[in-house]
XYZ file of C-alpha atoms in Angstrom:
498
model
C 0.000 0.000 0.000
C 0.947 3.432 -0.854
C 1.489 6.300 1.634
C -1.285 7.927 0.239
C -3.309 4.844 1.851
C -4.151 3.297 -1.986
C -3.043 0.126 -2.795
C 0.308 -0.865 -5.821
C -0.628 -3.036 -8.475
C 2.037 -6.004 -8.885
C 1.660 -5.785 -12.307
C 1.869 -2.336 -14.632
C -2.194 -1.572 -15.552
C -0.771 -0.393 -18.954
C 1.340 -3.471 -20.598
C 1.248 -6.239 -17.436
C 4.609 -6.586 -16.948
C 6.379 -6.849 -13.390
C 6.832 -4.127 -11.253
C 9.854 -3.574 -9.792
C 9.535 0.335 -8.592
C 8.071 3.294 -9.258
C 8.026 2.952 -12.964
C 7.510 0.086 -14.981
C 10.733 -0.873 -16.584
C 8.912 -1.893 -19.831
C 6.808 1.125 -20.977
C 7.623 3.462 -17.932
C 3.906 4.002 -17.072
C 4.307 4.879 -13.203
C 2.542 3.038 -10.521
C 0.250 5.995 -9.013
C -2.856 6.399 -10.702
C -3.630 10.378 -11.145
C -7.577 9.239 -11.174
C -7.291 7.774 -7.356
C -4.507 10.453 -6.044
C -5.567 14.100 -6.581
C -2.408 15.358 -5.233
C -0.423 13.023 -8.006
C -3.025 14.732 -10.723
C -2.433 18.128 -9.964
C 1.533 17.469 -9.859
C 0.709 15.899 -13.301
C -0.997 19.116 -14.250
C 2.195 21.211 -13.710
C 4.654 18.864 -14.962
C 3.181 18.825 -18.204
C 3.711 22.696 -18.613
C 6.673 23.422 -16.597
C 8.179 19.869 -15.353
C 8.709 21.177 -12.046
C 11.873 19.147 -11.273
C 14.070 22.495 -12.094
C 14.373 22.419 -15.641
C 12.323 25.654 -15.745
C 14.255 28.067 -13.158
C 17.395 26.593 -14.825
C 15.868 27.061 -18.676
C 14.796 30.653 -17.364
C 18.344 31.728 -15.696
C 20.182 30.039 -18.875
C 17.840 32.077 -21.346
C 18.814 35.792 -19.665
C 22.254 34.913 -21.264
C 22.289 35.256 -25.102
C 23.070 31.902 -26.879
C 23.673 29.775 -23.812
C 20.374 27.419 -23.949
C 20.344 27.406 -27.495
C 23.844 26.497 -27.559
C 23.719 23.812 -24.619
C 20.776 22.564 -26.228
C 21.754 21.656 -29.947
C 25.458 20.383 -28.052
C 23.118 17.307 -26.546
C 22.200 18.930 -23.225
C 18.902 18.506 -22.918
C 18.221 16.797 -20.391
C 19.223 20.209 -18.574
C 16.198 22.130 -20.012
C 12.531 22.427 -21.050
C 11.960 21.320 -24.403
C 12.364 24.952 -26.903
C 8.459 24.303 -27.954
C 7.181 24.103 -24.662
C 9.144 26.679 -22.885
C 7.891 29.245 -25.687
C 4.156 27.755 -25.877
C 4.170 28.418 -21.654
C 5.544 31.666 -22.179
C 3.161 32.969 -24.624
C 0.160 31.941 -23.142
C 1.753 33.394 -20.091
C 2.479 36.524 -21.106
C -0.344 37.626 -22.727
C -2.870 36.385 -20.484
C -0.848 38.188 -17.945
C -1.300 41.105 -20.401
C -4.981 40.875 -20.689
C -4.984 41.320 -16.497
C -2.494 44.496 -16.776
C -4.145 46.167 -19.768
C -6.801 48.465 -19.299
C -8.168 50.689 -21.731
C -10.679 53.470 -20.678
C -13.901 52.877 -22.697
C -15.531 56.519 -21.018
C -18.492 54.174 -20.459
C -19.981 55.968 -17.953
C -19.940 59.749 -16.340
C -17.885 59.784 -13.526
C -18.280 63.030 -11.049
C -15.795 65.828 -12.249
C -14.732 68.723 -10.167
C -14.118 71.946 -12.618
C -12.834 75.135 -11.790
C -15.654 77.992 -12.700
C -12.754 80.580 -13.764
C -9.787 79.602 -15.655
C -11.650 80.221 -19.443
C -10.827 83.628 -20.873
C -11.725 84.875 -24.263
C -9.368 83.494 -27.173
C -7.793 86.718 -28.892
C -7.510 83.749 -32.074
C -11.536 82.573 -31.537
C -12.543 86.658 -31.243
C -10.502 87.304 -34.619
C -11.896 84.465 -36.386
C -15.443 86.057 -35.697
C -14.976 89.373 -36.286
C -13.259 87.969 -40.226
C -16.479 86.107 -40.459
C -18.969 88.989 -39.767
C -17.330 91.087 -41.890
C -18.458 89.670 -44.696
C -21.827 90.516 -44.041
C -22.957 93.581 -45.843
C -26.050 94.106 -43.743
C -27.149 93.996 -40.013
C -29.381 92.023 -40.337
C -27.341 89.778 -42.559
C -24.889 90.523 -39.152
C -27.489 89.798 -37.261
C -28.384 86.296 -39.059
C -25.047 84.882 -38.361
C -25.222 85.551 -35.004
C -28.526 83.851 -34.461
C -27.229 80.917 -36.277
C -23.704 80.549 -34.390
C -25.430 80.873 -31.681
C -27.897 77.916 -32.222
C -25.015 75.691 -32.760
C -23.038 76.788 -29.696
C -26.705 76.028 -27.878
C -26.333 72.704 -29.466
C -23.011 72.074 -28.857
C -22.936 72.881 -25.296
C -26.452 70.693 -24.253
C -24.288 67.339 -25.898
C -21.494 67.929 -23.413
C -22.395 66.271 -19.733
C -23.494 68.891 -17.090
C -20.261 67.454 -14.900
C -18.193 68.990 -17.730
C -18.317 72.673 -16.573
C -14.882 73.349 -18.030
C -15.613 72.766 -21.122
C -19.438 74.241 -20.855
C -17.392 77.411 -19.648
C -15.836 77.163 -23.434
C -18.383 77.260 -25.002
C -19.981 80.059 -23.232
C -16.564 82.214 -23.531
C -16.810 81.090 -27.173
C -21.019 82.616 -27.465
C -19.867 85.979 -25.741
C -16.851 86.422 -28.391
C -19.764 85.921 -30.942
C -22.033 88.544 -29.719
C -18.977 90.717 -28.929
C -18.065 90.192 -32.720
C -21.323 90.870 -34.127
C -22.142 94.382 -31.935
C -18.644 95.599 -33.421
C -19.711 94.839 -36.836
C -23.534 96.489 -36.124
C -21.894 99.045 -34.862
C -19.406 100.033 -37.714
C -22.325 99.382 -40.338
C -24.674 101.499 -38.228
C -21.680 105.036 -38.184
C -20.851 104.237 -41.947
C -24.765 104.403 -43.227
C -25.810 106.916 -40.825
C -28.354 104.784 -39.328
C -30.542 105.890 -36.481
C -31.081 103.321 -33.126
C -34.577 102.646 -34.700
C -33.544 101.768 -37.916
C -30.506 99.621 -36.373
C -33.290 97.848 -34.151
C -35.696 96.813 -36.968
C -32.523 95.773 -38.943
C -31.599 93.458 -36.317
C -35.466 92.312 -36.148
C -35.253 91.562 -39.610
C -32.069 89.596 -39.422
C -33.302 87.690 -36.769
C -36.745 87.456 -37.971
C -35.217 85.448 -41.329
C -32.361 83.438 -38.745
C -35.841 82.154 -37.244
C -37.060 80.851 -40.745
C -33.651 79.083 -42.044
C -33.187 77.212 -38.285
C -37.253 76.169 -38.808
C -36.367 74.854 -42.474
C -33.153 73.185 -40.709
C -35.186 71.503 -38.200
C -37.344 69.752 -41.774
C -34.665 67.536 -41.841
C -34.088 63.803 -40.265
C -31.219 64.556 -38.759
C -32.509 67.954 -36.745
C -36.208 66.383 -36.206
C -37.492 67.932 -33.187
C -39.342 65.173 -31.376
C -40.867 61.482 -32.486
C -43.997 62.511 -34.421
C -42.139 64.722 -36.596
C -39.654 62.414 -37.825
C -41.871 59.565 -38.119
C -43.701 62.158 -40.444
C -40.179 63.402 -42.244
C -39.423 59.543 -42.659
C -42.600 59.317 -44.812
C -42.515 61.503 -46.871
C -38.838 61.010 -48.023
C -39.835 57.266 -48.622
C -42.713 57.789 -50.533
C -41.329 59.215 -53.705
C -38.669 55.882 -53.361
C -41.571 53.566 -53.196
C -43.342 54.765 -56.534
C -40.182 54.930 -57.986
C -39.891 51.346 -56.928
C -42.575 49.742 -57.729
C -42.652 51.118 -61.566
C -38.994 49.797 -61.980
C -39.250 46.483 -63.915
C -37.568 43.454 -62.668
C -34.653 43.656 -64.961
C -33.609 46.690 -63.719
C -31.559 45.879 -61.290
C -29.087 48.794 -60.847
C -31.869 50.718 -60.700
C -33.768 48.885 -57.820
C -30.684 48.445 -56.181
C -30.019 52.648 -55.848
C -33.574 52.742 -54.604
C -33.280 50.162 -52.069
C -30.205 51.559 -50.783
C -31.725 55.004 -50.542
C -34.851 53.467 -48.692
C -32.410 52.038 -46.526
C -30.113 55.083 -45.839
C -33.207 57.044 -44.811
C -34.347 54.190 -42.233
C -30.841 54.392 -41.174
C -30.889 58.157 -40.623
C -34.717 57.920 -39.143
C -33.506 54.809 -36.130
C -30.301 57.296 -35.545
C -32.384 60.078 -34.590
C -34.842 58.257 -33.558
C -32.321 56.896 -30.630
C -30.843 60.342 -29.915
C -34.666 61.523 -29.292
C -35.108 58.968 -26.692
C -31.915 59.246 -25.008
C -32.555 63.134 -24.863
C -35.970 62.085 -23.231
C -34.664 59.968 -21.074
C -31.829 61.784 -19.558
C -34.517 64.723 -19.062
C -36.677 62.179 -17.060
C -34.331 60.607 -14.990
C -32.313 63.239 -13.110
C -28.658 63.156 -11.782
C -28.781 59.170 -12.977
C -25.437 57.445 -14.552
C -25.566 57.126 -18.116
C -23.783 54.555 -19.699
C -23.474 54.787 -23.736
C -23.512 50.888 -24.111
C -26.555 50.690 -22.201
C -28.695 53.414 -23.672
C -27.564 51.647 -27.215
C -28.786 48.474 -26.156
C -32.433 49.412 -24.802
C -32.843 52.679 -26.949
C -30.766 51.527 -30.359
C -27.158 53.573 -31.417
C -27.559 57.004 -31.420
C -23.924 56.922 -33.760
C -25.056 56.880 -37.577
C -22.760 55.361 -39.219
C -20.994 56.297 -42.355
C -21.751 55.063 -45.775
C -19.893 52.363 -46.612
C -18.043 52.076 -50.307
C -15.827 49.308 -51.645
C -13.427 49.726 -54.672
C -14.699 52.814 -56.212
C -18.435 51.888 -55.829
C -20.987 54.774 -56.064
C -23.698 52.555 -54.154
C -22.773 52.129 -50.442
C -22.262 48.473 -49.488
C -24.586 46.779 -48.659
C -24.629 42.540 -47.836
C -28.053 41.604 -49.030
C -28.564 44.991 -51.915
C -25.092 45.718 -52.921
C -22.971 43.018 -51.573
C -19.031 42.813 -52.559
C -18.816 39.705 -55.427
C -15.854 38.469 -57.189
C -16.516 36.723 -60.218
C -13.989 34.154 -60.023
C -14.830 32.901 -56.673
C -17.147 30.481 -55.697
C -20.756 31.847 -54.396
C -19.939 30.166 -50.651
C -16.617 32.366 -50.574
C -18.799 35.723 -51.540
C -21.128 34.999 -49.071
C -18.005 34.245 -46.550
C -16.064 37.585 -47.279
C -19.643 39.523 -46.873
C -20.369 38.030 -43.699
C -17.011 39.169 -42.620
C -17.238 42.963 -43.718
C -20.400 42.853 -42.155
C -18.809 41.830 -38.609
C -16.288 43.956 -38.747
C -18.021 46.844 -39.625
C -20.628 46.170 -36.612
C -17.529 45.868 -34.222
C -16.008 49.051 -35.269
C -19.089 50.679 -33.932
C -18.568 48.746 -30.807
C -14.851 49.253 -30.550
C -15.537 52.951 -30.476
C -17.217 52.579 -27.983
C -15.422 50.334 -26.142
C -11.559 49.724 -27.420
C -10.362 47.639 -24.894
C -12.780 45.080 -26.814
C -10.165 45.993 -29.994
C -7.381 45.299 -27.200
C -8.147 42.177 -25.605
C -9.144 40.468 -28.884
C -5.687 42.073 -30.555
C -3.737 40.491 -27.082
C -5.334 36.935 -27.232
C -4.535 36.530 -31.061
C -0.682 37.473 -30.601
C 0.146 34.069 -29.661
C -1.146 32.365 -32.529
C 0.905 35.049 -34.784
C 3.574 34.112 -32.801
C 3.367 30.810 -33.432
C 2.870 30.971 -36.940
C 5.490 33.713 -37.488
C 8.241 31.390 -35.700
C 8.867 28.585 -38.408
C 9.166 31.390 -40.818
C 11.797 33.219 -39.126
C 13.897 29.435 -38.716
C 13.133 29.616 -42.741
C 15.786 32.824 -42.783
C 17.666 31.621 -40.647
C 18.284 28.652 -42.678
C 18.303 30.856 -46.009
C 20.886 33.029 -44.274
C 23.398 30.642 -43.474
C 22.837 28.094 -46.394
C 26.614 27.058 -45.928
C 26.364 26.305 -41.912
C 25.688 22.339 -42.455
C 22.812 22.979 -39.746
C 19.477 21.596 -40.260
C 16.232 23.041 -40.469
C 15.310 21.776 -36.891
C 18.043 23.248 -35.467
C 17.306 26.682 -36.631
C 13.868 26.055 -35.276
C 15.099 25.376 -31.930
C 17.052 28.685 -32.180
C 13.968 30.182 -33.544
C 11.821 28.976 -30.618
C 14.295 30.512 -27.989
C 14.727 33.847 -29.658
C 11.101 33.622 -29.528
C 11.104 32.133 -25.729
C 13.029 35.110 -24.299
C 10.878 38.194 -27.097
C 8.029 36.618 -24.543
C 9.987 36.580 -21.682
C 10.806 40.536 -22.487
C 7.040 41.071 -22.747
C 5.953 39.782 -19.566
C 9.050 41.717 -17.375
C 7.462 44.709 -19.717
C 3.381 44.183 -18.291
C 4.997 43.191 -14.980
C 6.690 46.431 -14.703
C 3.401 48.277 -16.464
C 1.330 46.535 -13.257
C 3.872 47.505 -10.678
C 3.685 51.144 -12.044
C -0.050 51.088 -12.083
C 0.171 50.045 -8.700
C 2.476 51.809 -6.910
C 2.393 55.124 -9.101
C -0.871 56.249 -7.556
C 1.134 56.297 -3.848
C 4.646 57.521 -5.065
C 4.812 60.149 -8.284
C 8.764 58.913 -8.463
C 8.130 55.223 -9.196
C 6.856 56.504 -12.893
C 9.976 57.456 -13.775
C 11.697 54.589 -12.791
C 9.472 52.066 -14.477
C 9.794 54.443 -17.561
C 13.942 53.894 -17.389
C 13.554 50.251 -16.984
C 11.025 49.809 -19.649
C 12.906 51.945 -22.045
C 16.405 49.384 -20.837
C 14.681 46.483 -21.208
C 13.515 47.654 -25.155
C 16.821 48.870 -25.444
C 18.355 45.621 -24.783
C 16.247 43.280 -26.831
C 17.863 43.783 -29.922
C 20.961 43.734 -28.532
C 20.223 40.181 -27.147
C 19.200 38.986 -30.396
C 22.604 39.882 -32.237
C 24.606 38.454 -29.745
C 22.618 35.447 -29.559
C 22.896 35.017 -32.971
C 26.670 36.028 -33.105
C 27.236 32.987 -30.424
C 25.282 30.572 -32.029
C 26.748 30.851 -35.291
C 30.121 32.023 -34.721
C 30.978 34.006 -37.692
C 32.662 37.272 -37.704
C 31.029 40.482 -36.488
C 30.564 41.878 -39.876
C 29.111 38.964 -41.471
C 26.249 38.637 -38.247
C 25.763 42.218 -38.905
C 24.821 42.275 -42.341
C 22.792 38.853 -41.491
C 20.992 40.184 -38.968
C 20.194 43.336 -40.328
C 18.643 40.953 -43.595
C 16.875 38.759 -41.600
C 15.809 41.819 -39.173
C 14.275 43.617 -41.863
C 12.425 40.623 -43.728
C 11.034 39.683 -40.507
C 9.733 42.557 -39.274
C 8.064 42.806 -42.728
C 6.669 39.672 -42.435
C 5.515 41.192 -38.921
C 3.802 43.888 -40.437
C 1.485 42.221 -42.858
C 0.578 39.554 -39.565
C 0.159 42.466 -37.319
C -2.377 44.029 -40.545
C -4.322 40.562 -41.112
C -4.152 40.062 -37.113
C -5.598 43.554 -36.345
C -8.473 42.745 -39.526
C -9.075 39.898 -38.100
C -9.570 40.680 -34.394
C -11.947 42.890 -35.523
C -13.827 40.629 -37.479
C -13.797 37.984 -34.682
C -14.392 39.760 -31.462
């Protein structure tokens, strides 16, 4: 019986031979069972990503020193160290889902209580010039006086969008309306002395202007996107579909360019319609429900994105893509792969919406792909390796297992780079001097990386310093290529998938 009270086969459960130990000298099986000894099964867990027996600390304080695991390794040491695949898979998936914990990325979610200083916003001597040049193109007051009205409107509008806990910038806004006003009295004023005009006749100018001011804002507000409450642009939305509709239904079936720019505009003015439609409720909402937290991702979901988003064209097209009215074909391909790419435009163009929104989602899908790139990009840089030193007599494999260490310790640089990134976040908030440290060590530990790499590679190989130069300058530069385009298709594709 076994000290963890379960009994010891005679015979090995896996090829019946006789036990003499631990281990069965014919296959090796071992004579604990993982199912009956939890304590065995966890160890088992371990050992199969670090083989806890000191292979790893050794592997780890080997790989700070360029070359030296490599090196031992392909001499016939490796009994000495973790296997070059495994150390690099642990590392990566290490690393980055270390990463994932470290890396935050404000998504300005929600409204959080801001304390502003009241004073602090003075005119802009730039802003006040910019308005008086614009009003002085107006050859009237009320013309002067129209301007105003309608600068003044948008400032309105601009300043109700920005969050009452925003008083700084509120402040800006209103130091930006008196410049206006300031502007346009000057410009009254100088038309008024150079015409002679008396106060009444300056007063019932300035009616006027602002009399016609009143009439362009009302013809603004006949428009989707300025709709003043529900029942108007449910009645806007009708009658810009209706003359799409006849159009419509006189088109003949075999017209299908032309049914497909109708469509599409039926569709663009639904679009514009749910938009505003959103922005009305929110508005409402927000009016309702006093000094309550909004959050955007929440109002989106129960009240639909108040974001319109912007008309989407592919290779020159004059019609907006669409998946279902205008979706992108290539004639050569097969009808499953159209469907495929469509489906995938259509993701990603739904998650760019959300990443706006939110970007760590961008982020953490971006973080969780990098391994796989890794992985993929790491037989490709053994291929230049091998290209670059055709006349070494090593094999392919043994560039790989230089390859996979390179690789190991690149990860191994990452992680010391989010552990020093979680250590700042930490202790930065307590000591304002710790920031600068962590940035010196960061900025070291980039430094060095490169530096590693050529001396790794100079040890390895053992040529002369300006042959590994030039090589490593070659392979440098293809690689990081190669980087690039994976970094493009990984960042496409995160987007797509998360």
């Amino acid at each position: 019986m076994s000290a963890t009270g379960h009994d010891i086969p005679s015979h090995c459960e896996n090829c019946n031979a006789q036990l003499e130990g631990h281990y069965c000298h014919d296959c090796g099986q071992s004579v604990v069972n993982p199912v009956r000894d939890a304590g065995h099964a966890l160890e088992e867990v371990f050992e199969s990503f670090w083989h806890l027996d000191g292979r790893i600390f050794r592997t780890l304080r080997d790989l700070i020193f360029p070359g030296r695991v490599a090196n031992n390794y392909l001499a016939g040491q490796r009994a000495r160290y973790v296997a070059p695949l495994r150390l690099f898979l642990v590392l990566s998936v290490v690393t980055f889902f270390f990463a994932q914990l470290v890396i935050h990325v404000d998504n300005n979610d929600k409204a959080n209580p801001m304390v502003q200083l009241e004073d602090g916003v003075q005119s802009n001597d730039k802003n006040a010039a910019k308005q008086s040049k614009a009003f002085a193109k107006a050859g009237s007051i009320a013309d002067v006086e129209q301007i105003r009205r309608k600068n003044l409107a948008d400032l309105a509008e601009a300043r109700e969008a920005i969050p009452a806990v925003l008083l700084h910038a509120r402040k800006a806004i209103d130091v930006a309306a008196e410049d206006v006003n300031r502007a346009a009295d000057r410009r009254i004023d100088a038309i008024g002395r150079e015409r002679g005009m008396s106060g009444e006749q300056i007063a019932a100018a300035k009616a006027d202007g602002a009399q016609r001011a009143a009439a362009a804002m009302e013809t603004a507000k006949q428009t989707l996107e300025k709709a003043a409450d529900l029942t108007t642009l449910q009645r806007l939305r009708d009658e810009r579909l209706a003359p799409h509709h006849v159009k419509l239904a006189s088109l003949p079936a075999s017209a299908a360019a032309a049914r497909r720019h109708e469509l599409n505009e039926i569709r663009e003015i639904n679009i514009a319609a749910g938009c505003r439609a959103a922005q009305l409720q929110i508005a409402d909402a927000t009016s309702t429900e006093g000094d309550r937290v909004r959050k955007e991702s929440e109002d989106a979901r129960i009240y639909g994105d108040p974001d319109c988003y912007d008309r989407l064209t592919l290779f020159g097209s004059e019609e907006p893509w669409d998946e279902e009215t205008n979706p992108l074909t290539f004639s050569w391909a097969p009808a499953f792969f159209n469907h495929w790419i469509n489906r995938q435009i259509a993701h990603g163009r739904e998650n760019v919406s959300r990443a706006q929104k939110d970007p760590g989602l961008w982020v953490r899908a971006l973080l969780a792909a990098v391994p796989s790139a890794l992985f993929l990009l790491v037989p490709v840089f053994a291929l230049l390796l091998k290209l670059a030193y055709l006349g070494s007599g090593r094999l392919y494999l043994e560039h790989l297992v230089i390859a996979l260490y390179s690789h190991a310790y690149m990860c191994l640089t990452m992680l010391a780079f989010f552990i020093l990134i979680a250590l700042d976040n930490a202790i930065s908030p307590h000591w304002d001097g710790y920031g600068w440290i962590s940035g010196i060590l960061i900025t070291l530990l980039w430094m060095w990386l490169p530096v590693y790499l050529l001396l790794m590679q100079k040890r390895v190989y053992r040529n002369g310093w300006p042959v590994t130069v030039l090589r490593y300058l070659v392979i440098g530069n293809l690689y990081f290529v190669l980087l690039a385009f994976a970094a493009t298709f990984l960042a496409l594709a995160s987007l797509v998938r998360m």
